[in-house]
Tab-separated table of C-alpha atoms and ligand atoms in Angstrom:
chain	number	residue	atom	x	y	z
A	1	MET	CA	204.204	50.239	46.155
A	2	LYS	CA	201.794	47.886	47.934
A	3	GLU	CA	200.942	44.698	46.069
A	4	LEU	CA	197.172	45.102	45.967
A	5	ASP	CA	194.511	44.101	43.464
A	6	TRP	CA	193.992	47.757	42.422
A	7	ALA	CA	191.807	46.927	39.413
A	8	ASN	CA	189.159	45.267	41.587
A	9	LEU	CA	188.910	47.908	44.293
A	10	SER	CA	185.484	49.155	45.220
A	11	PHE	CA	184.694	52.693	46.447
A	12	GLY	CA	185.291	51.964	50.111
A	13	TYR	CA	187.603	52.533	53.082
A	14	MET	CA	190.957	50.834	53.393
A	15	LYS	CA	193.439	51.527	56.180
A	16	THR	CA	196.507	53.397	55.066
A	17	ASP	CA	199.585	54.245	57.159
A	18	TYR	CA	199.056	57.865	58.146
A	19	ASN	CA	196.604	60.708	58.539
A	20	VAL	CA	197.398	64.344	59.255
A	21	ARG	CA	195.713	66.518	61.837
A	22	CYS	CA	195.662	70.099	63.019
A	23	ASN	CA	193.769	71.423	66.037
A	24	TYR	CA	192.212	74.853	66.529
A	25	ARG	CA	192.434	76.180	70.072
A	26	ASP	CA	192.484	79.645	71.674
A	27	GLY	CA	191.507	81.212	68.385
A	28	LYS	CA	194.271	79.792	66.239
A	29	TRP	CA	195.366	76.712	64.286
A	30	GLY	CA	198.288	74.736	65.758
A	31	GLU	CA	201.009	72.627	64.181
A	32	ILE	CA	200.339	69.811	61.703
A	33	GLU	CA	200.563	66.402	63.391
A	34	VAL	CA	201.098	63.060	61.686
A	35	SER	CA	199.164	60.175	63.160
A	36	SER	CA	198.828	56.487	62.440
A	37	ASP	CA	195.781	56.127	64.660
A	38	GLU	CA	192.524	55.612	62.775
A	39	TYR	CA	190.511	56.686	65.799
A	40	LEU	CA	189.735	60.041	67.451
A	41	ASN	CA	189.578	60.701	71.134
A	42	LEU	CA	186.486	62.827	71.227
A	43	HIS	CA	184.466	64.512	74.007
A	44	MET	CA	180.985	62.990	74.174
A	45	ALA	CA	179.439	66.493	74.084
A	46	ALA	CA	181.442	67.624	71.024
A	47	THR	CA	179.350	69.844	68.717
A	48	CYS	CA	180.086	67.641	65.689
A	49	LEU	CA	178.253	64.763	67.354
A	50	HIS	CA	175.157	66.647	68.536
A	51	TYR	CA	174.669	69.686	66.360
A	52	GLY	CA	176.264	68.534	63.107
A	53	GLN	CA	179.195	70.968	63.193
A	54	GLU	CA	181.016	68.895	60.627
A	55	ALA	CA	182.278	69.528	57.131
A	56	PHE	CA	184.175	67.384	54.689
A	57	GLU	CA	185.745	67.515	51.258
A	58	GLY	CA	186.564	64.927	48.604
A	59	MET	CA	189.354	64.949	46.093
A	60	LYS	CA	191.748	62.496	44.436
A	61	ALA	CA	195.454	61.953	43.746
A	62	TYR	CA	196.348	60.363	40.390
A	63	ARG	CA	199.398	58.249	39.627
A	64	CYS	CA	200.150	59.385	36.099
A	65	PRO	CA	201.822	57.603	33.172
A	66	ASP	CA	204.793	60.028	33.356
A	67	GLY	CA	205.488	58.671	36.870
A	68	LYS	CA	204.302	61.796	38.679
A	69	VAL	CA	201.465	62.055	41.151
A	70	ARG	CA	198.987	64.920	40.612
A	71	VAL	CA	196.070	66.330	42.552
A	72	PHE	CA	193.302	68.264	40.879
A	73	ARG	CA	192.184	71.813	41.800
A	74	MET	CA	192.887	71.513	45.528
A	75	ASP	CA	192.593	75.324	45.873
A	76	GLU	CA	188.954	74.940	44.860
A	77	ASN	CA	188.343	72.339	47.559
A	78	ALA	CA	190.011	74.665	50.084
A	79	ALA	CA	187.741	77.530	48.956
A	80	ARG	CA	184.616	75.369	49.191
A	81	LEU	CA	185.600	74.226	52.693
A	82	GLN	CA	186.049	77.876	53.644
A	83	SER	CA	182.552	78.632	52.328
A	84	THR	CA	181.172	75.714	54.368
A	85	CYS	CA	182.995	77.056	57.436
A	86	ARG	CA	181.304	80.439	57.025
A	87	GLY	CA	177.992	78.599	56.538
A	88	ILE	CA	178.061	76.638	59.802
A	89	MET	CA	180.148	78.905	61.997
A	90	MET	CA	183.479	77.114	62.001
A	91	PRO	CA	186.907	78.763	61.786
A	92	GLU	CA	188.258	78.744	58.218
A	93	VAL	CA	191.182	76.552	57.258
A	94	SER	CA	193.510	78.677	55.084
A	95	THR	CA	194.237	77.501	51.548
A	96	GLU	CA	197.913	77.330	52.510
A	97	LEU	CA	197.306	75.015	55.504
A	98	PHE	CA	194.845	72.897	53.465
A	99	GLU	CA	197.278	72.434	50.581
A	100	GLU	CA	200.235	71.683	52.875
A	101	MET	CA	198.265	68.981	54.630
A	102	VAL	CA	196.984	67.443	51.367
A	103	LYS	CA	200.567	67.220	49.994
A	104	LYS	CA	201.851	65.771	53.228
A	105	VAL	CA	199.219	63.032	53.577
A	106	VAL	CA	199.583	61.986	49.917
A	107	ARG	CA	203.387	61.817	50.161
A	108	LEU	CA	203.213	59.862	53.435
A	109	ASN	CA	200.868	57.267	51.902
A	110	GLN	CA	202.350	57.089	48.402
A	111	GLU	CA	202.574	53.300	48.591
A	112	TYR	CA	198.771	53.273	48.436
A	113	ILE	CA	198.345	55.300	45.273
A	114	PRO	CA	196.970	52.828	42.734
A	115	THR	CA	198.702	52.171	39.409
A	116	TYR	CA	197.702	54.203	36.367
A	117	GLU	CA	196.367	51.212	34.387
A	118	SER	CA	194.064	50.042	37.192
A	119	GLY	CA	191.696	52.977	36.897
A	120	ALA	CA	191.702	53.221	40.722
A	121	THR	CA	192.817	56.382	42.495
A	122	LEU	CA	193.744	57.617	45.928
A	123	TYR	CA	190.698	59.344	47.470
A	124	ILE	CA	191.543	62.240	49.811
A	125	ARG	CA	189.065	62.993	52.545
A	126	PRO	CA	189.541	66.228	54.509
A	127	LEU	CA	187.301	66.443	57.590
A	128	LEU	CA	186.637	69.373	59.930
A	129	ILE	CA	184.793	68.840	63.201
A	130	GLY	CA	183.760	70.878	66.257
A	131	THR	CA	185.395	69.075	69.158
A	132	SER	CA	184.721	71.081	72.337
A	133	ALA	CA	181.812	70.265	74.656
A	134	GLN	CA	178.671	72.301	74.237
A	135	VAL	CA	175.153	71.511	75.396
A	136	GLY	CA	173.504	74.767	74.327
A	137	VAL	CA	173.228	75.126	70.563
A	138	HIS	CA	176.335	77.212	69.923
A	139	PRO	CA	179.463	76.820	67.831
A	140	ALA	CA	182.375	74.957	69.416
A	141	SER	CA	185.464	76.860	70.543
A	142	GLU	CA	187.784	74.023	69.480
A	143	TYR	CA	188.047	72.131	66.211
A	144	CYS	CA	190.024	69.355	64.605
A	145	PHE	CA	190.899	69.381	60.917
A	146	LEU	CA	192.181	66.060	59.640
A	147	ILE	CA	192.839	64.424	56.307
A	148	PHE	CA	192.910	60.736	55.586
A	149	VAL	CA	193.349	58.934	52.299
A	150	THR	CA	192.142	55.609	50.961
A	151	PRO	CA	192.568	53.897	47.600
A	152	VAL	CA	189.268	53.658	45.727
A	153	GLY	CA	187.852	52.064	42.613
A	154	PRO	CA	184.918	53.441	40.632
A	155	TYR	CA	181.912	54.923	42.507
A	156	PHE	CA	179.550	52.916	40.313
A	157	LYS	CA	180.333	49.340	39.284
A	158	GLY	CA	181.415	49.196	35.651
A	159	GLY	CA	183.280	52.549	35.695
A	160	PHE	CA	182.430	54.701	32.680
A	161	ALA	CA	179.058	53.163	31.849
A	162	SER	CA	175.500	54.419	31.769
A	163	ASN	CA	173.235	53.901	34.804
A	164	PRO	CA	169.541	54.427	35.602
A	165	TYR	CA	168.392	57.036	38.124
A	166	VAL	CA	165.078	57.712	39.817
A	167	ILE	CA	163.409	60.969	40.770
A	168	VAL	CA	162.447	61.075	44.498
A	169	ARG	CA	159.717	63.456	45.552
A	170	ASP	CA	159.146	62.215	49.089
A	171	TYR	CA	162.543	63.283	50.404
A	172	ASP	CA	164.560	66.496	50.247
A	173	ARG	CA	168.349	66.477	50.446
A	174	ALA	CA	168.473	70.097	51.520
A	175	ALA	CA	166.100	73.025	52.082
A	176	PRO	CA	165.957	75.860	49.509
A	177	LEU	CA	167.818	78.233	51.837
A	178	GLY	CA	169.427	75.463	53.926
A	179	THR	CA	172.854	73.878	53.819
A	180	GLY	CA	172.687	72.355	50.331
A	181	THR	CA	175.520	74.487	49.001
A	182	TYR	CA	177.783	73.388	51.845
A	183	LYS	CA	179.489	70.011	52.172
A	184	VAL	CA	178.152	69.113	55.614
A	185	GLY	CA	177.319	65.645	56.888
A	186	GLY	CA	173.671	66.533	57.584
A	187	ASN	CA	172.888	66.741	53.867
A	188	TYR	CA	174.161	63.178	53.434
A	189	ALA	CA	172.216	61.948	56.466
A	190	ALA	CA	169.084	63.455	54.820
A	191	SER	CA	169.877	61.541	51.619
A	192	LEU	CA	170.394	58.062	53.101
A	193	LYS	CA	166.792	56.924	53.010
A	194	ALA	CA	166.099	58.131	49.493
A	195	ASN	CA	169.351	56.531	48.353
A	196	ALA	CA	168.428	53.189	49.978
A	197	ILE	CA	164.994	53.257	48.325
A	198	ALA	CA	166.559	54.014	44.912
A	199	HIS	CA	168.946	51.069	45.340
A	200	GLU	CA	166.159	48.731	46.478
A	201	LYS	CA	164.302	49.534	43.285
A	202	GLY	CA	167.355	48.766	41.190
A	203	TYR	CA	168.579	52.274	40.369
A	204	ALA	CA	172.150	53.502	40.670
A	205	SER	CA	171.079	56.574	42.641
A	206	GLU	CA	168.266	58.904	43.618
A	207	PHE	CA	167.707	62.135	41.682
A	208	TYR	CA	166.497	65.320	43.358
A	209	LEU	CA	164.220	68.037	42.095
A	210	ASP	CA	164.273	71.417	43.863
A	211	SER	CA	162.767	71.045	47.338
A	212	LYS	CA	160.492	74.108	47.135
A	213	GLU	CA	158.376	73.435	44.034
A	214	LYS	CA	159.601	70.038	42.741
A	215	LYS	CA	159.644	71.592	39.289
A	216	TYR	CA	163.377	72.035	38.565
A	217	VAL	CA	166.317	69.658	38.409
A	218	ASP	CA	168.686	69.797	41.419
A	219	GLU	CA	171.225	66.955	41.763
A	220	CYS	CA	171.929	63.291	41.095
A	221	GLY	CA	172.498	61.982	44.641
A	222	ALA	CA	176.107	62.891	45.476
A	223	ALA	CA	176.841	64.396	42.105
A	224	ASN	CA	175.771	67.352	39.947
A	225	PHE	CA	173.645	66.988	36.815
A	226	PHE	CA	174.455	68.028	33.227
A	227	GLY	CA	172.502	67.573	30.007
A	228	ILE	CA	173.645	68.036	26.393
A	229	LYS	CA	171.486	69.257	23.520
A	230	ASN	CA	172.030	71.338	20.389
A	231	ASN	CA	175.787	71.595	21.050
A	232	THR	CA	175.072	73.056	24.512
A	233	TYR	CA	176.131	71.887	27.960
A	234	VAL	CA	173.272	72.679	30.344
A	235	THR	CA	173.592	72.431	34.141
A	236	PRO	CA	171.185	73.581	36.892
A	237	LYS	CA	171.485	76.736	38.911
A	238	SER	CA	169.879	76.280	42.323
A	239	THR	CA	170.253	77.463	45.925
A	240	SER	CA	170.375	73.912	47.269
A	241	ILE	CA	172.995	72.029	45.217
A	242	LEU	CA	176.682	71.587	46.015
A	243	PRO	CA	178.912	73.671	43.755
A	244	SER	CA	180.781	70.790	42.166
A	245	ILE	CA	184.403	71.337	41.195
A	246	THR	CA	184.096	68.626	38.530
A	247	ASN	CA	181.089	70.415	37.041
A	248	LYS	CA	182.892	73.770	37.122
A	249	SER	CA	185.775	72.123	35.263
A	250	LEU	CA	183.465	70.422	32.764
A	251	MET	CA	181.788	73.771	31.993
A	252	GLN	CA	185.232	75.117	31.034
A	253	ILE	CA	186.188	71.989	29.114
A	254	ALA	CA	182.852	72.062	27.268
A	255	GLU	CA	183.563	75.627	26.235
A	256	ASP	CA	187.085	74.694	25.189
A	257	LEU	CA	185.653	71.866	23.056
A	258	GLY	CA	183.302	74.286	21.307
A	259	LEU	CA	180.060	73.710	23.217
A	260	LYS	CA	177.874	76.529	24.480
A	261	VAL	CA	177.410	76.422	28.254
A	262	GLU	CA	174.229	77.332	30.105
A	263	ARG	CA	173.919	77.328	33.920
A	264	ARG	CA	170.303	78.122	34.764
A	265	PRO	CA	167.152	76.581	36.288
A	266	VAL	CA	166.320	73.387	34.369
A	267	PRO	CA	162.585	72.536	34.461
A	268	GLU	CA	161.824	68.812	34.712
A	269	GLU	CA	160.080	68.782	31.299
A	270	GLU	CA	163.285	69.929	29.663
A	271	LEU	CA	164.811	66.529	30.532
A	272	ASP	CA	162.947	65.170	27.512
A	273	THR	CA	164.994	67.383	25.200
A	274	PHE	CA	168.501	66.264	26.185
A	275	GLU	CA	170.435	64.045	23.806
A	276	GLU	CA	172.827	62.992	26.632
A	277	ALA	CA	172.794	63.414	30.381
A	278	GLY	CA	175.182	62.585	33.186
A	279	ALA	CA	176.100	62.851	36.807
A	280	CYS	CA	179.455	64.429	37.644
A	281	GLY	CA	181.648	64.670	40.734
A	282	THR	CA	184.994	63.633	42.217
A	283	ALA	CA	183.720	60.151	43.091
A	284	ALA	CA	181.381	59.777	40.096
A	285	VAL	CA	183.804	61.479	37.617
A	286	ILE	CA	181.260	61.423	34.717
A	287	SER	CA	178.585	58.773	35.109
A	288	PRO	CA	176.286	58.942	32.099
A	289	ILE	CA	172.578	58.453	32.811
A	290	SER	CA	170.893	55.756	30.713
A	291	TYR	CA	167.356	56.659	31.801
A	292	LEU	CA	165.652	58.588	34.561
A	293	ASP	CA	162.322	57.434	35.915
A	294	ASP	CA	159.658	59.639	37.436
A	295	LEU	CA	157.629	56.977	39.256
A	296	ASP	CA	154.910	59.446	40.266
A	297	THR	CA	154.005	60.312	36.693
A	298	GLY	CA	155.188	57.118	35.026
A	299	LYS	CA	157.434	59.176	32.753
A	300	ARG	CA	160.799	57.762	31.644
A	301	TYR	CA	163.475	60.097	30.240
A	302	ASN	CA	165.828	58.144	27.965
A	303	PHE	CA	169.424	59.248	27.307
A	304	GLY	CA	170.846	56.099	25.713
A	305	GLU	CA	172.113	52.733	27.022
A	306	LYS	CA	175.706	53.690	26.165
A	307	PRO	CA	177.639	56.910	26.968
A	308	GLY	CA	177.047	59.475	24.226
A	309	PRO	CA	179.815	61.131	22.153
A	310	TRP	CA	179.945	64.383	24.112
A	311	SER	CA	179.951	62.630	27.503
A	312	LYS	CA	182.851	60.494	26.237
A	313	LYS	CA	184.767	63.520	24.936
A	314	LEU	CA	184.259	65.426	28.197
A	315	TYR	CA	185.253	62.357	30.222
A	316	ASP	CA	188.393	61.712	28.173
A	317	THR	CA	189.484	65.364	28.352
A	318	LEU	CA	188.924	65.610	32.130
A	319	ARG	CA	190.761	62.321	32.770
A	320	GLY	CA	193.536	63.368	30.388
A	321	ILE	CA	194.130	66.588	32.293
A	322	GLN	CA	193.979	64.802	35.653
A	323	TYR	CA	196.495	62.170	34.481
A	324	GLY	CA	198.799	64.667	32.777
A	325	THR	CA	198.278	63.257	29.254
A	326	ILE	CA	196.398	66.332	27.972
A	327	GLU	CA	197.802	69.826	28.344
A	328	ASP	CA	196.628	71.451	31.578
A	329	LYS	CA	196.142	74.886	30.028
A	330	HIS	CA	194.094	76.226	32.951
A	331	GLY	CA	196.711	75.212	35.541
A	332	TRP	CA	194.352	72.920	37.450
A	333	THR	CA	196.758	70.199	38.550
A	334	THR	CA	199.529	70.216	41.129
A	335	VAL	CA	202.354	67.716	41.019
A	336	VAL	CA	202.761	66.469	44.557
A	337	ILE	CA	205.277	63.736	43.856
A	338	GLU	CA	207.844	64.243	41.050
B	1	LIG	N1	176.991	67.122	44.788
B	1	LIG	C1	177.124	66.450	45.943
B	1	LIG	C2	175.937	66.385	46.853
B	1	LIG	C3	178.342	65.838	46.267
B	1	LIG	O1	178.453	65.148	47.408
B	1	LIG	C4	179.402	65.933	45.387
B	1	LIG	C5	180.694	65.323	45.728
B	1	LIG	O2	181.602	65.943	46.135
B	1	LIG	C6	179.241	66.651	44.206
B	1	LIG	C7	178.032	67.218	43.922
B	1	LIG	C8	180.373	66.781	43.216
B	1	LIG	O3	181.286	67.750	43.665
B	1	LIG	P1	182.825	67.655	43.238
B	1	LIG	O4	182.845	67.662	41.764
B	1	LIG	O5	183.438	68.899	43.800
B	1	LIG	O6	183.352	66.444	43.822
B	2	LIG	C1	182.751	63.055	46.204
B	2	LIG	O1	182.480	63.006	45.006
B	2	LIG	O2	183.875	63.362	46.635
B	2	LIG	C2	181.741	62.784	47.216
B	2	LIG	O3	181.808	63.404	48.243
B	2	LIG	C3	180.703	61.857	46.938
B	2	LIG	C4	180.426	60.898	48.088
B	2	LIG	C5	181.480	59.868	48.272
B	2	LIG	C6	180.045	61.583	49.341
């Protein structure tokens, strides 16, 4: 294993030894190629550059205390990428090809998988781009699917700690019937300004209400929202949020732990009734929310300076399953290195 200061890693890019690639030409996917080049040789008129024909995924590999390396629910990431492909007219990557490439890139870069104790993980970034030249607005005929990995520390400084968020009304991440349910780069471009403003004002992240009426809760930047009250896990249902695999897993874990689960529109006023609230996602894991400010109304929703008991229980159970220390009764993890 590389001798790196794993415990002090930030959530950023670090060069590793290999990435894996597969090209789509003449209506079919080719062979998997292994590359050590960090760069792409891309046509200047490629559709990914001009018309945003680009999709990505995010997942992690965990070095576990039993010595094995596991990845979490990669079939779900494959299925979400397939949904994104249908959404922006790209050829689907089969679950089989996706999983084979994930396993390969993790095994090839195993020296870079952080130690268990460090709390850092190996972030896996699948990327699918339209590569053929097109000036009219049409889908490409050729694509490149690649996966790179990079060791990462916590998404928010301080790891499992509560952070403040701020509601933004002047910016939408995605339109009500737009691409919000797909993991496409354009949604993140649309979020950059709101995110920068939130950071400037001292918040961990921006918080979105629904873009049509600004009445319902959507997402917490690049993570889903959940609230806890009266022994119930509540999470928004909306046409413009990314279906988070972490959130889907937490809904099941919540049920397993004896909570009721509700996925439904969450009006902003209801925020006042939650005992605990958090952001959840692959990068964020669970990031409890300390308070949420609505600067337009002057309202502050308080959820506690420290993570609440249910957030902690959900976090510990999710991490335990991912690291193989709690029974994986739903069959969510895959051992990629024995
Ligand atoms: N919402 C957005 C906008 C995201 O970028 C992410 C990150 O992937 C999530 C939610 C969380 O999804 P997941 O739990 O599948 O990582
Ligand atoms: C993730 O949680 O995997 C994300 O995609 C969040 C962000 C790094 C884009």
